[in-house]
Coordinates of C-alpha atoms and ligand atoms in Angstrom, one line a residue:
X115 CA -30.0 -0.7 -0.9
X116 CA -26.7 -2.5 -1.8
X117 CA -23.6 -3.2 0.3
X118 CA -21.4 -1.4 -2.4
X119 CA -21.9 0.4 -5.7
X120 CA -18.7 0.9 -8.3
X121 CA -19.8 2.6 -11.6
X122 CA -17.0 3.3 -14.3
X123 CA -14.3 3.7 -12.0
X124 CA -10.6 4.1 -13.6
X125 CA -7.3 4.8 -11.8
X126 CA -3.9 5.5 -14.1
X127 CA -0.1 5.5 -12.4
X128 CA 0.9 8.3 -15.0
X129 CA 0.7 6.3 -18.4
X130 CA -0.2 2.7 -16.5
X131 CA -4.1 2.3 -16.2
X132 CA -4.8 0.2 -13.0
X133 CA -8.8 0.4 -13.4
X134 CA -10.2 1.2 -16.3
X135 CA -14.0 1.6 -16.3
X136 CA -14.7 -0.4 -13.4
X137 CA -18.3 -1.3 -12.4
X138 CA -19.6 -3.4 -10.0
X139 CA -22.5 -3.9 -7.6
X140 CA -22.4 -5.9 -3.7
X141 CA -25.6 -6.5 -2.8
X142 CA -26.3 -6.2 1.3
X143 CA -25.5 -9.5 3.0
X144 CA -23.2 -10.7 -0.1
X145 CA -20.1 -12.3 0.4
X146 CA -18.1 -11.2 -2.7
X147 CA -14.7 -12.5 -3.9
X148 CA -12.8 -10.5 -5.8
X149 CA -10.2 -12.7 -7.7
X150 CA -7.3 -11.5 -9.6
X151 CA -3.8 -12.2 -10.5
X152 CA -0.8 -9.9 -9.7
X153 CA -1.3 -6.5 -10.9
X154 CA -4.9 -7.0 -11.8
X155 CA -5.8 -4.0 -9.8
X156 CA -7.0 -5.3 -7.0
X157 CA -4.7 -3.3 -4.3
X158 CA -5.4 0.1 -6.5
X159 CA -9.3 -0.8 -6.0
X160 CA -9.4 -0.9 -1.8
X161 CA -7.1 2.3 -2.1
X162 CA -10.1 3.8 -4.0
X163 CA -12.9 2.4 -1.5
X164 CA -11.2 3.2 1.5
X165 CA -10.7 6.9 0.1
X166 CA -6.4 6.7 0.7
X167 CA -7.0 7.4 -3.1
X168 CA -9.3 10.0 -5.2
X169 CA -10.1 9.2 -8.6
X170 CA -12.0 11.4 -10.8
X171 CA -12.9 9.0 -12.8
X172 CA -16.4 7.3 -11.9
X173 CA -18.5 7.1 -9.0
X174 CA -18.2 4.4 -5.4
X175 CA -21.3 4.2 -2.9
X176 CA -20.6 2.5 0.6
X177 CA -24.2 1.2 2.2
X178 CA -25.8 4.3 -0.3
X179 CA -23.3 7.2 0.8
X180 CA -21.4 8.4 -2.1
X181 CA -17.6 8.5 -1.3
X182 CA -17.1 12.0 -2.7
X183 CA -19.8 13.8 -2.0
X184 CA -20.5 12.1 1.6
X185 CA -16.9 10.6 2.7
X186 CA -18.1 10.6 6.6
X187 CA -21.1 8.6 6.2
X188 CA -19.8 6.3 3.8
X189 CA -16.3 5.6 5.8
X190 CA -18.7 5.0 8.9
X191 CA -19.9 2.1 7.2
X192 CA -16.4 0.8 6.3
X193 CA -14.7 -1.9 8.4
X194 CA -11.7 -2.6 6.9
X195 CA -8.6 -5.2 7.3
X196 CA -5.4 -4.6 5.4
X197 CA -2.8 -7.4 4.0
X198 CA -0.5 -6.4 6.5
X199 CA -1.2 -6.7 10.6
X200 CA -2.1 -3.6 12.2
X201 CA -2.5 -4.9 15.9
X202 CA -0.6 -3.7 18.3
X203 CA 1.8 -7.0 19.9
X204 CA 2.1 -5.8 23.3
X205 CA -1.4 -5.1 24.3
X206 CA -4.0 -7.7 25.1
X207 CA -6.4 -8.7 22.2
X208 CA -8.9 -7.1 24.4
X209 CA -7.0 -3.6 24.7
X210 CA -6.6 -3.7 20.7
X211 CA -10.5 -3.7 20.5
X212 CA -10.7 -1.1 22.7
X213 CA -8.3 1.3 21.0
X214 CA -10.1 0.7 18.0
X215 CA -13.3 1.8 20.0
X216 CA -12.0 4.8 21.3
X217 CA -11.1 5.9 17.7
X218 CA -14.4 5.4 16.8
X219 CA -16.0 7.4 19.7
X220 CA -17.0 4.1 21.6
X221 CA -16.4 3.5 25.3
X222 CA -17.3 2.3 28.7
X223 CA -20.1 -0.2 28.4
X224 CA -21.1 0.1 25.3
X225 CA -17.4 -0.7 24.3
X226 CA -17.1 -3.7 26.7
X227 CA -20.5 -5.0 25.1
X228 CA -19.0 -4.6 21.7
X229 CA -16.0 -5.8 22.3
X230 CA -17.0 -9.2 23.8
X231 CA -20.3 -9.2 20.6
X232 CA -17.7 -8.9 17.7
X233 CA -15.0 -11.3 19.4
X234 CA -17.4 -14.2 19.4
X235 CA -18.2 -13.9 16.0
X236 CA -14.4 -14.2 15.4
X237 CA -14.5 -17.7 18.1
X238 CA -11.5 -15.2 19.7
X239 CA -13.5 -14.3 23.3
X240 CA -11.6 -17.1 25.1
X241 CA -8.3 -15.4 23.8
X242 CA -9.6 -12.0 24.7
X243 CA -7.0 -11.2 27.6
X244 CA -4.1 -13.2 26.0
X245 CA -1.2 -10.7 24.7
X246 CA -1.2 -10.7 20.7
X247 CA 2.1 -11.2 20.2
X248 CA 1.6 -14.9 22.2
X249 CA -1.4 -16.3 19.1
X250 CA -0.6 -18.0 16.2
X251 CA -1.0 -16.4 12.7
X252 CA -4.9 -17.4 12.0
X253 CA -5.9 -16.0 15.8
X254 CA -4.1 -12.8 15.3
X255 CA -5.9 -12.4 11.7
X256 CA -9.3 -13.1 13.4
X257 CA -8.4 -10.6 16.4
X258 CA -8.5 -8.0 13.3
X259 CA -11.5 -9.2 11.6
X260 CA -13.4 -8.8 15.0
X261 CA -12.0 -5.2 15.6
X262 CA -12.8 -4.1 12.0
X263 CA -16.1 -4.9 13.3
X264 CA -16.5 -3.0 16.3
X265 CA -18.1 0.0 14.9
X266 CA -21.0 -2.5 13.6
X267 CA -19.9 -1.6 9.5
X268 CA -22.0 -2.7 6.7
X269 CA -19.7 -3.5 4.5
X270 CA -16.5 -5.1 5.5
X271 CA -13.3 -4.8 3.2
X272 CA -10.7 -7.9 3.6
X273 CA -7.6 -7.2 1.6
X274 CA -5.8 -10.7 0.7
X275 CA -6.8 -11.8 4.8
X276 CA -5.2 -15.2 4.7
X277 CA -1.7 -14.3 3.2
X278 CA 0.6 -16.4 4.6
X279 CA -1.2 -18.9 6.6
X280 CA -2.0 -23.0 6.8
X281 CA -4.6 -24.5 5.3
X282 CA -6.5 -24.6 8.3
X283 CA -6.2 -21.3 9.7
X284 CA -7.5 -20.4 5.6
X285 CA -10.2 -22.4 6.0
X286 CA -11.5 -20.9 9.4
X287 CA -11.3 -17.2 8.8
X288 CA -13.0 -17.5 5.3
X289 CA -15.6 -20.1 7.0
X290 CA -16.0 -17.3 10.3
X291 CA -15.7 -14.7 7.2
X292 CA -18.7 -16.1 5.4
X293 CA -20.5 -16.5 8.4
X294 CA -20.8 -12.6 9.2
X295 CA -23.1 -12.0 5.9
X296 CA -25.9 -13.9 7.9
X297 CA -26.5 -10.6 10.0
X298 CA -26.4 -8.2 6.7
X299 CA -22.6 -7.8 6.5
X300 CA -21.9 -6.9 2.9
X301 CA -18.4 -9.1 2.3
X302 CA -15.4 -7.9 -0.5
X303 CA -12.6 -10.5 0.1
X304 CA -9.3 -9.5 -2.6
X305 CA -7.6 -12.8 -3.2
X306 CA -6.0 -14.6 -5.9
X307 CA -6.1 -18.4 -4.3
X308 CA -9.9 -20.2 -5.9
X309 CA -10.5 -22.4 -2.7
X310 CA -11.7 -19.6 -0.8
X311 CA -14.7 -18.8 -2.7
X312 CA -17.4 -20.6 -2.3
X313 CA -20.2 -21.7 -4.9
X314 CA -23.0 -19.7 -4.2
X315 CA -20.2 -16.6 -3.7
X316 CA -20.1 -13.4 -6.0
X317 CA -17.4 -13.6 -8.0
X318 CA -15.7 -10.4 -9.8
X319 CA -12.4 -11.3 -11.6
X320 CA -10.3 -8.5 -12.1
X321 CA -7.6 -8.8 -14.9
X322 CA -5.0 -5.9 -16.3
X323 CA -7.5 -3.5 -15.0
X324 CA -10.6 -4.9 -15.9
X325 CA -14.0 -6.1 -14.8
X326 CA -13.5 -9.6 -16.7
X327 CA -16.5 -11.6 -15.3
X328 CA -18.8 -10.9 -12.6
X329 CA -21.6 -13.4 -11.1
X330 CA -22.4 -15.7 -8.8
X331 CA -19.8 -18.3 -9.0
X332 CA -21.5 -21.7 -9.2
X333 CA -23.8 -19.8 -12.4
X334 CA -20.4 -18.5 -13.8
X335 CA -17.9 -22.2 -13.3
X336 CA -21.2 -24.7 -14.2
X337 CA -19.6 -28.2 -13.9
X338 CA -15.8 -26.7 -14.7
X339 CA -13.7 -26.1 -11.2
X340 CA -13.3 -22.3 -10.3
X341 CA -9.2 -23.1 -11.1
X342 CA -9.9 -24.2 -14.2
X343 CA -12.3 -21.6 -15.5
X344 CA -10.3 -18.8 -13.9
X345 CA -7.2 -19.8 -15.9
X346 CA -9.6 -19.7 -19.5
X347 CA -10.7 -16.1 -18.6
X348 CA -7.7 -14.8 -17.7
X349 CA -4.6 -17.2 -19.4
X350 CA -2.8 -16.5 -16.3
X351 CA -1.9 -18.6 -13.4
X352 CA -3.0 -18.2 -9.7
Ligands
LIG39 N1 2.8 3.3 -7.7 C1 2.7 2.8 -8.9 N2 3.2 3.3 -10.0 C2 3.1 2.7 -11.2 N3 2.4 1.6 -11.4 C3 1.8 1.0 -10.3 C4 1.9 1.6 -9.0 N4 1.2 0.8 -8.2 C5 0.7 -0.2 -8.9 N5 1.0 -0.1 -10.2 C6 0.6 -0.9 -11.3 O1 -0.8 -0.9 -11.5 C7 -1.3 -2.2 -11.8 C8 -2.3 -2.6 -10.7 O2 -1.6 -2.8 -9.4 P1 -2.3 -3.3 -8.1 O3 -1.2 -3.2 -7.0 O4 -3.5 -2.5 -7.9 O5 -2.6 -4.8 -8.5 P2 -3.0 -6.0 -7.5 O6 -4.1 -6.8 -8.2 O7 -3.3 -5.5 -6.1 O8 -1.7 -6.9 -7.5 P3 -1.0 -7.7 -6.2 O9 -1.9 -8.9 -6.0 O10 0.3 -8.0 -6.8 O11 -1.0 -6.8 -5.0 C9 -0.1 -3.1 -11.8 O12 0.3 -3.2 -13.2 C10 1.0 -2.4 -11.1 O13 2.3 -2.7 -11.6

């Protein structure tokens, strides 16, 4: 079974098309990149696989559940972290988890064992009972990629994660990011910055709307840097 299945998906803004016969496949365990300049479509793309938008153009399938005909199964398998921080800065890191939980329908021990399981993926369980609003940018980001995890999703959705961060806090979450695909965790990371995707990656560049190359990254770049070879298939800059 693959993480994600995308089969001639479009999207138009009235008279803009945003996608425009978009397919892909994510096989389980894959970390994929999905690399595009502004207004590639990216955004308009995790709108359409986290269901906030309806197309009826083309076909998604999260961990095998179609996303129209089965929403609840295939949202179950979603975890999902947005551009923008979602945790709340007055509660604990620990409490943030747990709210998540509760949504979900998870509680009491099994909570507490989740909780503490998808922290030390993230390197975050020493920071567990440390208010949010007191860590830096890169432990706050990490605190979200552990509670997108709580519900134990296939297929994790990271849209643009490391916006606005160092170098090093970059290079930790996509290295702890990477790292969750050894347990089966099917990986789509949105960015537009090359040094995040690594050579044996999937790589799907998205440009005015389109599918423009799609492979495994190291096959795709040969002896040419990613930079270099993103800028020939796309004439834009990153
Ligand atoms: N509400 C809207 N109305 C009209 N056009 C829109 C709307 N939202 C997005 N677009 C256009 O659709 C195209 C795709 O936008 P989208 O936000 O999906 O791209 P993106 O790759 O996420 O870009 P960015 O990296 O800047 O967020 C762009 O040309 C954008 O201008």
């Amino acid at each position: 079974m693959n993480g994600i299945e995308v089969a001639n998906l479009g999207y138009a803004y009235g008279a803009k098309r945003a996608l425009d016969d978009v397919s892909f496949t994510v096989k389980t365990g894959q970390f994929c990149a999905l690399l595009g300049p502004n207004g590639a479509g990216k955004s308009t793309l995790f709108n359409l696989l986290t269901r906030l938008f309806t197309s009826p153009e083309g076909r998604i399938r999260i961990a095998g559940h179609d996303l129209a005909t089965g929403p609840r199964a295939a949202l179950a398998n979603l975890g999902i972290v947005f551009q923008q921080s979602t945790l709340d800065l007055d509660l604990t890191v620990r409490q943030n988890l747990s709210y998540f939980a509760s949504l979900h329908g998870i509680s009491g021990r099994d909570a507490a064992q989740r909780i503490e399981a998808c922290l030390r993926k993230l390197d975050m369980l020493a920071r567990a009972d440390e208010k949010a609003r007191s860590l830096n940018g890169g432990h706050r980001r990490r605190a979200e990629i552990a509670r997108a995890l709580i519900h134990d999703p296939a297929v994790l959705l990271l849209d643009e994660p490391t916006v606005g961060l160092d170098a090093a806090a970059r290079a930790s979450i996509t290295g702890h990011v990477h790292d969750l695909t050894s347990d089966g965790t099917t990986v789509l990371w949105a960015t537009h910055l090359t040094d995040e995707v690594a050579p044996d990656d999937q790589l799907i560049v998205l440009h005015n709307a389109r599918v423009l190359a799609d492979g495994i990254c190291q096959d795709m770049c040969g002896d040419t840097p990613l930079q270099e070879r993103f800028l020939e298939l796309t004439g834009a800059s990153v």
